[in-house]
Coordinates of C-alpha atoms in Angstrom, one line a residue:
X1 CA -28.4 -17.9 -11.7
X2 CA -25.2 -19.8 -12.4
X3 CA -22.8 -20.6 -9.5
X4 CA -19.7 -21.0 -11.6
X5 CA -17.6 -17.8 -11.9
X6 CA -16.6 -17.2 -15.5
X7 CA -14.0 -15.1 -17.1
X8 CA -15.0 -11.4 -17.6
X9 CA -16.6 -10.8 -21.0
X10 CA -15.2 -8.5 -23.7
X11 CA -17.3 -5.6 -22.5
X12 CA -15.4 -5.8 -19.2
X13 CA -12.1 -5.5 -20.9
X14 CA -13.2 -2.3 -22.5
X15 CA -14.9 -1.0 -19.4
X16 CA -11.8 -1.4 -17.2
X17 CA -9.8 1.0 -19.5
X18 CA -12.7 3.5 -19.6
X19 CA -13.3 3.3 -15.8
X20 CA -9.6 3.7 -15.0
X21 CA -9.2 6.7 -17.3
X22 CA -12.4 8.4 -16.1
X23 CA -11.6 7.8 -12.4
X24 CA -8.1 9.3 -12.9
X25 CA -9.8 12.3 -14.5
X26 CA -11.7 12.9 -11.3
X27 CA -9.1 14.7 -9.1
X28 CA -9.3 13.2 -5.6
X29 CA -5.9 14.5 -4.4
X30 CA -5.5 13.9 -0.7
X31 CA -3.2 16.6 0.7
X32 CA -3.7 15.6 4.3
X33 CA -5.4 17.4 7.1
X34 CA -8.8 16.8 5.6
X35 CA -8.0 18.5 2.3
X36 CA -9.7 16.1 -0.1
X37 CA -13.0 15.4 -1.7
X38 CA -13.7 11.8 -2.8
X39 CA -17.5 12.2 -3.4
X40 CA -17.4 12.7 -7.2
X41 CA -15.4 9.5 -7.5
X42 CA -17.7 7.7 -5.1
X43 CA -20.8 8.7 -7.0
X44 CA -19.2 7.6 -10.2
X45 CA -18.6 4.1 -8.7
X46 CA -22.1 4.0 -7.1
X47 CA -23.9 4.9 -10.3
X48 CA -22.2 2.0 -12.2
X49 CA -22.8 -0.5 -9.4
X50 CA -26.5 0.5 -9.3
X51 CA -26.8 0.2 -13.1
X52 CA -25.7 -3.4 -12.7
X53 CA -28.3 -4.1 -10.1
X54 CA -25.8 -3.9 -7.1
X55 CA -27.1 -1.7 -4.4
X56 CA -24.5 0.8 -3.1
X57 CA -24.5 2.5 0.2
X58 CA -22.7 5.9 0.4
X59 CA -21.4 6.8 3.8
X60 CA -19.6 10.0 5.1
X61 CA -18.1 11.0 8.4
X62 CA -17.1 14.4 6.9
X63 CA -19.0 16.1 4.1
X64 CA -17.4 15.2 0.8
X65 CA -15.3 12.3 2.2
X66 CA -17.5 9.6 0.8
X67 CA -17.2 5.8 1.0
X68 CA -19.1 3.2 -1.0
X69 CA -20.0 -0.2 0.3
X70 CA -22.0 -2.9 -1.4
X71 CA -22.6 -6.6 -0.9
X72 CA -23.1 -9.2 -3.6
X73 CA -24.9 -12.2 -2.2
X74 CA -23.3 -15.6 -2.7
X75 CA -25.0 -18.9 -3.4
X76 CA -23.9 -20.5 -0.1
X77 CA -25.1 -18.5 2.9
X78 CA -23.0 -20.6 5.2
X79 CA -19.7 -19.6 3.5
X80 CA -17.6 -16.8 5.0
X81 CA -17.7 -13.5 3.1
X82 CA -14.8 -12.0 1.2
X83 CA -14.0 -8.3 1.4
X84 CA -12.6 -6.6 -1.8
X85 CA -11.7 -3.0 -1.2
X86 CA -9.9 -0.1 -2.7
X87 CA -9.4 3.6 -2.0
X88 CA -10.6 6.5 -4.1
X89 CA -8.0 9.1 -3.0
X90 CA -4.6 9.7 -4.5
X91 CA -1.4 11.5 -3.4
X92 CA -0.6 14.9 -4.9
X93 CA 0.9 15.2 -8.3
X94 CA 2.7 18.3 -9.8
X95 CA 1.8 18.5 -13.5
X96 CA 5.2 20.1 -14.3
X97 CA 6.9 16.9 -13.3
X98 CA 4.8 14.8 -15.7
X99 CA 5.1 14.2 -19.4
X100 CA 1.3 13.5 -19.4
X101 CA -1.0 15.6 -17.2
X102 CA -1.5 13.5 -14.1
X103 CA -5.3 13.9 -14.1
X104 CA -5.9 13.4 -17.8
X105 CA -6.4 9.7 -17.7
X106 CA -4.9 9.7 -21.2
X107 CA -4.6 6.4 -23.0
X108 CA -1.3 6.2 -24.9
X109 CA 0.9 3.4 -26.2
X110 CA -1.5 0.8 -24.8
X111 CA -1.3 2.3 -21.3
X112 CA -3.5 4.5 -19.1
X113 CA -1.5 7.4 -17.7
X114 CA -2.1 9.5 -14.6
X115 CA -2.1 9.7 -10.9
X116 CA -3.9 6.6 -9.6
X117 CA -3.1 4.4 -12.6
X118 CA -1.1 2.2 -10.2
X119 CA -2.3 3.3 -6.8
X120 CA -5.1 2.4 -7.1
X121 CA -7.8 3.5 -9.4
X122 CA -6.7 0.8 -11.7
X123 CA -7.9 -1.9 -9.2
X124 CA -11.0 0.2 -8.4
X125 CA -11.9 0.0 -12.1
X126 CA -11.0 -3.7 -12.4
X127 CA -13.3 -4.7 -9.5
X128 CA -16.1 -2.5 -10.9
X129 CA -15.7 -4.0 -14.4
X130 CA -15.6 -7.6 -13.1
X131 CA -18.8 -7.4 -10.9
X132 CA -20.6 -5.7 -13.8
X133 CA -19.5 -8.6 -16.0
X134 CA -20.9 -11.0 -13.4
X135 CA -24.3 -9.2 -13.5
X136 CA -24.4 -9.4 -17.3
X137 CA -23.6 -13.1 -17.3
X138 CA -25.9 -14.0 -14.4
X139 CA -23.0 -15.1 -12.3
X140 CA -23.1 -15.3 -8.5
X141 CA -20.0 -16.1 -6.4
X142 CA -20.3 -19.0 -3.9
X143 CA -19.6 -16.7 -0.9
X144 CA -20.8 -13.1 -0.3
X145 CA -18.5 -10.5 -1.7
X146 CA -18.4 -7.2 0.1
X147 CA -17.1 -4.3 -2.0
X148 CA -15.7 -1.2 -0.3
X149 CA -14.4 1.9 -2.0
X150 CA -12.9 4.0 0.7
X151 CA -11.8 7.6 1.4
X152 CA -8.7 9.0 3.1
X153 CA -6.4 6.0 2.7
X154 CA -3.5 8.3 1.7
X155 CA -3.7 10.1 5.0
X156 CA -5.0 8.9 8.4
X157 CA -8.0 6.8 7.1
X158 CA -10.1 8.5 9.8
X159 CA -12.7 9.4 7.1
X160 CA -12.4 6.0 5.4
X161 CA -11.7 2.6 6.7
X162 CA -11.3 3.8 10.3
X163 CA -14.8 5.4 10.1
X164 CA -16.3 2.3 8.5
X165 CA -14.8 -0.1 11.1
X166 CA -15.9 2.1 14.0
X167 CA -19.3 3.1 12.9
X168 CA -20.5 0.6 10.3
X169 CA -18.9 -2.8 11.2
X170 CA -22.1 -4.6 10.5
X171 CA -21.7 -4.0 6.8
X172 CA -18.7 -6.3 6.9
X173 CA -20.3 -9.1 8.9
X174 CA -19.0 -12.5 8.0
X175 CA -15.9 -11.3 6.2
X176 CA -12.9 -13.5 7.0
X177 CA -10.5 -12.4 4.3
X178 CA -9.8 -9.2 2.5
X179 CA -8.2 -8.4 -0.9
X180 CA -6.8 -5.0 -1.9
X181 CA -3.7 -3.4 -3.3
X182 CA -0.1 -4.5 -2.9
X183 CA -0.3 -7.9 -4.4
X184 CA -1.7 -10.2 -7.1
X185 CA -0.4 -7.9 -9.9
X186 CA 2.1 -9.4 -12.4
X187 CA 5.8 -8.5 -11.9
X188 CA 8.3 -9.0 -14.7
X189 CA 11.8 -9.0 -13.4
X190 CA 13.3 -10.4 -16.6
X191 CA 12.1 -11.7 -20.0
X192 CA 10.3 -15.0 -19.6
X193 CA 9.7 -14.6 -15.9
X194 CA 6.4 -13.5 -14.3
X195 CA 5.9 -13.3 -10.6
X196 CA 2.5 -12.8 -8.9
X197 CA 3.0 -11.4 -5.4
X198 CA 0.2 -11.6 -2.9
X199 CA 0.7 -9.4 0.2
X200 CA 0.0 -11.1 3.5
X201 CA 1.0 -8.2 5.8
X202 CA 2.8 -4.9 6.1
X203 CA 5.1 -2.8 8.2
X204 CA 3.3 -0.4 10.5
X205 CA 3.0 3.2 9.6
X206 CA 4.9 5.5 11.9
X207 CA 4.6 9.1 10.6
X208 CA 6.5 11.3 12.9
X209 CA 6.5 15.0 13.8
X210 CA 9.8 16.4 15.0
X211 CA 9.9 19.8 16.9
X212 CA 13.1 21.7 17.8
X213 CA 12.9 24.6 20.1
X214 CA 15.6 27.3 20.4
X215 CA 16.2 31.0 21.0
X216 CA 14.6 33.3 18.6
X217 CA 16.6 36.2 17.4
X218 CA 18.0 38.3 14.5
X219 CA 19.7 36.5 11.7
X220 CA 22.8 38.7 12.0
X221 CA 23.5 37.6 15.6
X222 CA 25.4 34.5 16.8
X223 CA 22.9 32.0 18.1
X224 CA 24.1 28.7 19.6
X225 CA 20.5 27.7 20.3
X226 CA 19.2 27.9 16.7
X227 CA 16.1 25.7 16.4
X228 CA 16.6 25.3 12.6
X229 CA 20.2 24.1 13.1
X230 CA 19.1 21.7 15.8
X231 CA 16.4 20.3 13.6
X232 CA 18.6 20.0 10.6
X233 CA 21.1 18.0 12.5
X234 CA 18.5 15.6 13.7
X235 CA 17.0 15.2 10.2
X236 CA 20.4 14.6 8.8
X237 CA 21.1 11.8 11.3
X238 CA 17.8 10.2 10.6
X239 CA 18.4 10.3 6.8
X240 CA 21.9 8.9 7.1
X241 CA 21.0 6.1 9.5
X242 CA 21.4 2.5 8.3
X243 CA 18.8 0.4 10.0
X244 CA 19.8 -3.2 11.1
X245 CA 18.3 -6.2 9.4
X246 CA 15.4 -7.7 11.2
X247 CA 13.9 -10.7 9.4
X248 CA 10.4 -11.8 10.4
X249 CA 9.3 -15.4 10.0
X250 CA 7.3 -14.6 6.9
X251 CA 10.1 -12.5 5.3
X252 CA 12.5 -15.4 5.8
X253 CA 10.1 -17.7 4.0
X254 CA 9.8 -15.1 1.2
X255 CA 13.5 -14.8 0.8
X256 CA 13.9 -18.6 0.7
X257 CA 11.3 -19.2 -1.9
X258 CA 12.1 -16.3 -4.1
X259 CA 15.8 -17.3 -4.1
X260 CA 14.8 -20.8 -5.0
X261 CA 13.1 -19.5 -8.2
X262 CA 16.5 -18.3 -9.3
X263 CA 18.4 -21.5 -8.2
X264 CA 19.9 -19.8 -5.2
X265 CA 20.0 -21.8 -2.0
X266 CA 19.9 -19.7 1.2
X267 CA 19.8 -20.4 4.9
X268 CA 18.3 -17.3 6.5
X269 CA 19.2 -18.6 10.0
X270 CA 22.9 -19.1 9.2
X271 CA 25.1 -16.8 11.3
X272 CA 26.8 -15.4 8.2
X273 CA 23.6 -14.9 6.2
X274 CA 24.0 -11.7 4.3
X275 CA 20.5 -10.5 3.1
X276 CA 22.0 -7.6 1.1
X277 CA 24.1 -10.0 -0.9
X278 CA 21.1 -12.2 -1.6
X279 CA 19.1 -9.1 -2.7
X280 CA 21.9 -8.2 -5.1
X281 CA 21.7 -11.7 -6.7
X282 CA 17.9 -11.4 -7.1
X283 CA 18.2 -8.4 -9.5
X284 CA 15.0 -6.5 -10.2
X285 CA 13.0 -9.1 -8.2
X286 CA 14.7 -7.8 -5.1
X287 CA 12.2 -4.9 -5.2
X288 CA 9.6 -7.3 -3.9
X289 CA 11.3 -7.9 -0.6
X290 CA 14.0 -5.2 -0.1
X291 CA 11.6 -2.8 1.8
X292 CA 10.6 -5.6 4.2
X293 CA 13.9 -6.5 5.9
X294 CA 14.4 -3.4 8.0
X295 CA 12.6 -0.6 9.7
X296 CA 12.9 2.7 7.8
X297 CA 12.6 6.4 8.4
X298 CA 12.7 9.0 5.6
X299 CA 12.4 12.8 6.3
X300 CA 9.8 14.3 4.0
X301 CA 8.7 17.7 5.1
X302 CA 10.3 20.8 6.8
X303 CA 8.6 23.9 8.3
X304 CA 10.5 26.8 9.9
X305 CA 10.8 30.5 9.9
X306 CA 8.9 33.4 8.3
X307 CA 11.7 35.8 7.2
X308 CA 15.2 35.3 6.0
X309 CA 16.8 37.5 8.7
X310 CA 14.8 36.2 11.6
X311 CA 15.9 33.1 13.5
X312 CA 12.6 31.3 14.6
X313 CA 12.1 29.9 18.0
X314 CA 10.9 26.6 16.7
X315 CA 11.3 24.4 13.7
X316 CA 9.3 21.3 12.6
X317 CA 10.0 18.3 10.4
X318 CA 7.9 15.3 9.4
X319 CA 9.3 11.8 8.9
X320 CA 7.7 8.8 7.1
X321 CA 8.7 5.8 9.3
X322 CA 7.8 2.1 8.9
X323 CA 8.1 -0.5 11.7
X324 CA 8.4 -4.2 11.2
X325 CA 6.4 -6.6 13.4
X326 CA 8.2 -7.0 16.7
X327 CA 10.5 -4.0 16.0
X328 CA 8.4 -1.2 17.3
X329 CA 10.4 -0.7 20.6
X330 CA 13.6 -0.7 18.7
X331 CA 12.2 2.0 16.3
X332 CA 11.2 4.2 19.2
X333 CA 14.6 3.8 21.0
X334 CA 16.4 4.6 17.8
X335 CA 14.4 7.7 17.2
X336 CA 15.2 8.9 20.7
X337 CA 18.9 8.5 20.0
X338 CA 18.8 10.1 16.5
X339 CA 16.8 13.1 17.5
X340 CA 19.0 13.9 20.5
X341 CA 18.3 16.1 23.5
X342 CA 17.3 19.2 21.6
X343 CA 14.5 17.8 19.4
X344 CA 11.2 16.3 20.5
X345 CA 9.4 13.7 18.4
X346 CA 5.9 12.2 18.5
X347 CA 3.7 10.0 16.3
X348 CA 1.8 12.1 13.9
X349 CA 0.0 9.0 12.7
X350 CA 0.5 5.4 13.7
X351 CA -0.7 2.0 12.5
X352 CA 0.3 -1.4 14.0
X353 CA 2.4 -3.8 11.9
X354 CA 0.6 -6.8 10.5
X355 CA 2.0 -10.2 9.7
X356 CA 0.5 -13.5 8.5
X357 CA 2.4 -16.6 9.5
X358 CA 3.9 -18.7 6.7
X359 CA 5.8 -22.0 6.6
X360 CA 8.2 -22.3 3.6
X361 CA 8.6 -25.6 1.8
X362 CA 11.4 -27.7 3.2
X363 CA 13.3 -27.6 -0.1
X364 CA 13.2 -25.8 -3.4
X365 CA 12.2 -29.0 -5.3
X366 CA 8.7 -29.4 -6.6
X367 CA 6.1 -30.1 -4.0
X368 CA 2.9 -28.9 -2.5
X369 CA 2.7 -25.1 -2.0
X370 CA 3.3 -23.8 1.5
X371 CA 0.4 -22.7 3.7
X372 CA 0.8 -19.2 2.3
X373 CA 0.9 -20.2 -1.3
X374 CA -1.5 -20.9 -4.1
X375 CA -0.8 -22.0 -7.6
X376 CA -0.9 -19.0 -9.9
X377 CA 0.2 -20.5 -13.2
X378 CA 0.0 -23.9 -15.0
X379 CA 3.5 -23.9 -16.4
X380 CA 6.8 -22.7 -15.1
X381 CA 10.4 -22.5 -16.2
X382 CA 11.8 -23.4 -12.7
X383 CA 11.0 -26.7 -11.0
X384 CA 8.6 -25.0 -8.5
X385 CA 5.1 -24.0 -9.7
X386 CA 4.6 -21.6 -6.8
X387 CA 6.5 -19.9 -4.0
X388 CA 5.9 -17.2 -1.5
X389 CA 7.4 -13.7 -2.0
X390 CA 6.5 -10.4 -0.4
X391 CA 4.6 -7.7 -2.2
X392 CA 6.4 -4.5 -3.4
X393 CA 4.4 -2.2 -1.2
X394 CA 6.8 0.0 0.9
X395 CA 4.8 -1.0 3.9
X396 CA 4.7 -4.7 3.1
X397 CA 6.4 -7.1 5.5
X398 CA 5.2 -10.5 4.6
X399 CA 5.2 -13.1 1.8
X400 CA 2.9 -14.0 -1.0
X401 CA 2.9 -16.3 -3.9
X402 CA 4.8 -16.3 -7.1
X403 CA 5.2 -18.4 -10.2
X404 CA 7.5 -18.5 -13.1
X405 CA 6.0 -19.2 -16.5

């Protein structure tokens, strides 16, 4: 079999559209708390891997919460393995808020529409189409490639990557790098400019549960210990809070290199450096880095009461928080202050922040890419062929690569 990896064939280009559409049509909505069933999508993937001669392994911690893992042997057994992974579940979608049914997978105007078209059944389909193309062409990669299609990414990952890491780590033996969502897609901030972000880290997930206790009573009576009022005040403070800028090393590199693509010289260590001013100058490209310069906390869910004329004794809210590397203690201290003495808070789900170190180029002139960069294009409008920028994932906190062409 050939060792050189070739471009996907024409069949792959057709299959990727079909696979994306059909995977979207399989409703794998994850409502949290175990309310999801990925098995139909997992079986869809497994059948198509098997048809290409790639042996899939289906694994479940909970019935219906299915993961698929497969290994494609490389030609060099001494080379480290590469993990390529995607998740099969999606967040909920209300059809009344869509112009196209979110689980139709409809192809219209040259696009595939539906929940998962971006996050991330599109990449699931791309990986599936590429490895099937390899099989048709007799291609083997130099290193082993481990494929993982996981469950439960949109909630706690307890039935997905957490389960696989805890119970089936041997399947990933030798993997030294992983590729998944939040990077390597093309981003078009303006005509003639294409950026290719590659995520190298992310903010840590900090999903919070807030609970306010008070004195239950009739709605017609004065109540100075109303749990709903106490909770609402805390939620309002959290929602209105402006988090201070906290630039990690890799985000500084990202800002420097992305600004250089637009001819903007920045010194992120200058005492008067204004990151918001720089973001304004970057226009649409600012979306690649804006979520990574601060911690954040957004109230998302409220639960209280059972009748309009009854004041409940407790009220609950949920907050989607994200913590930068090194800013976890500040996050907790801030939540203590914002919630106040009448509201308790706890981590409903927590993941540690991740960051890969990066060294920016010493100047925006042409030169070798930084340690975090790779060339992603052969031509460019600006002097630099490549530069690190962060991914646009809300959890992302680190740089990647970008090119103008």
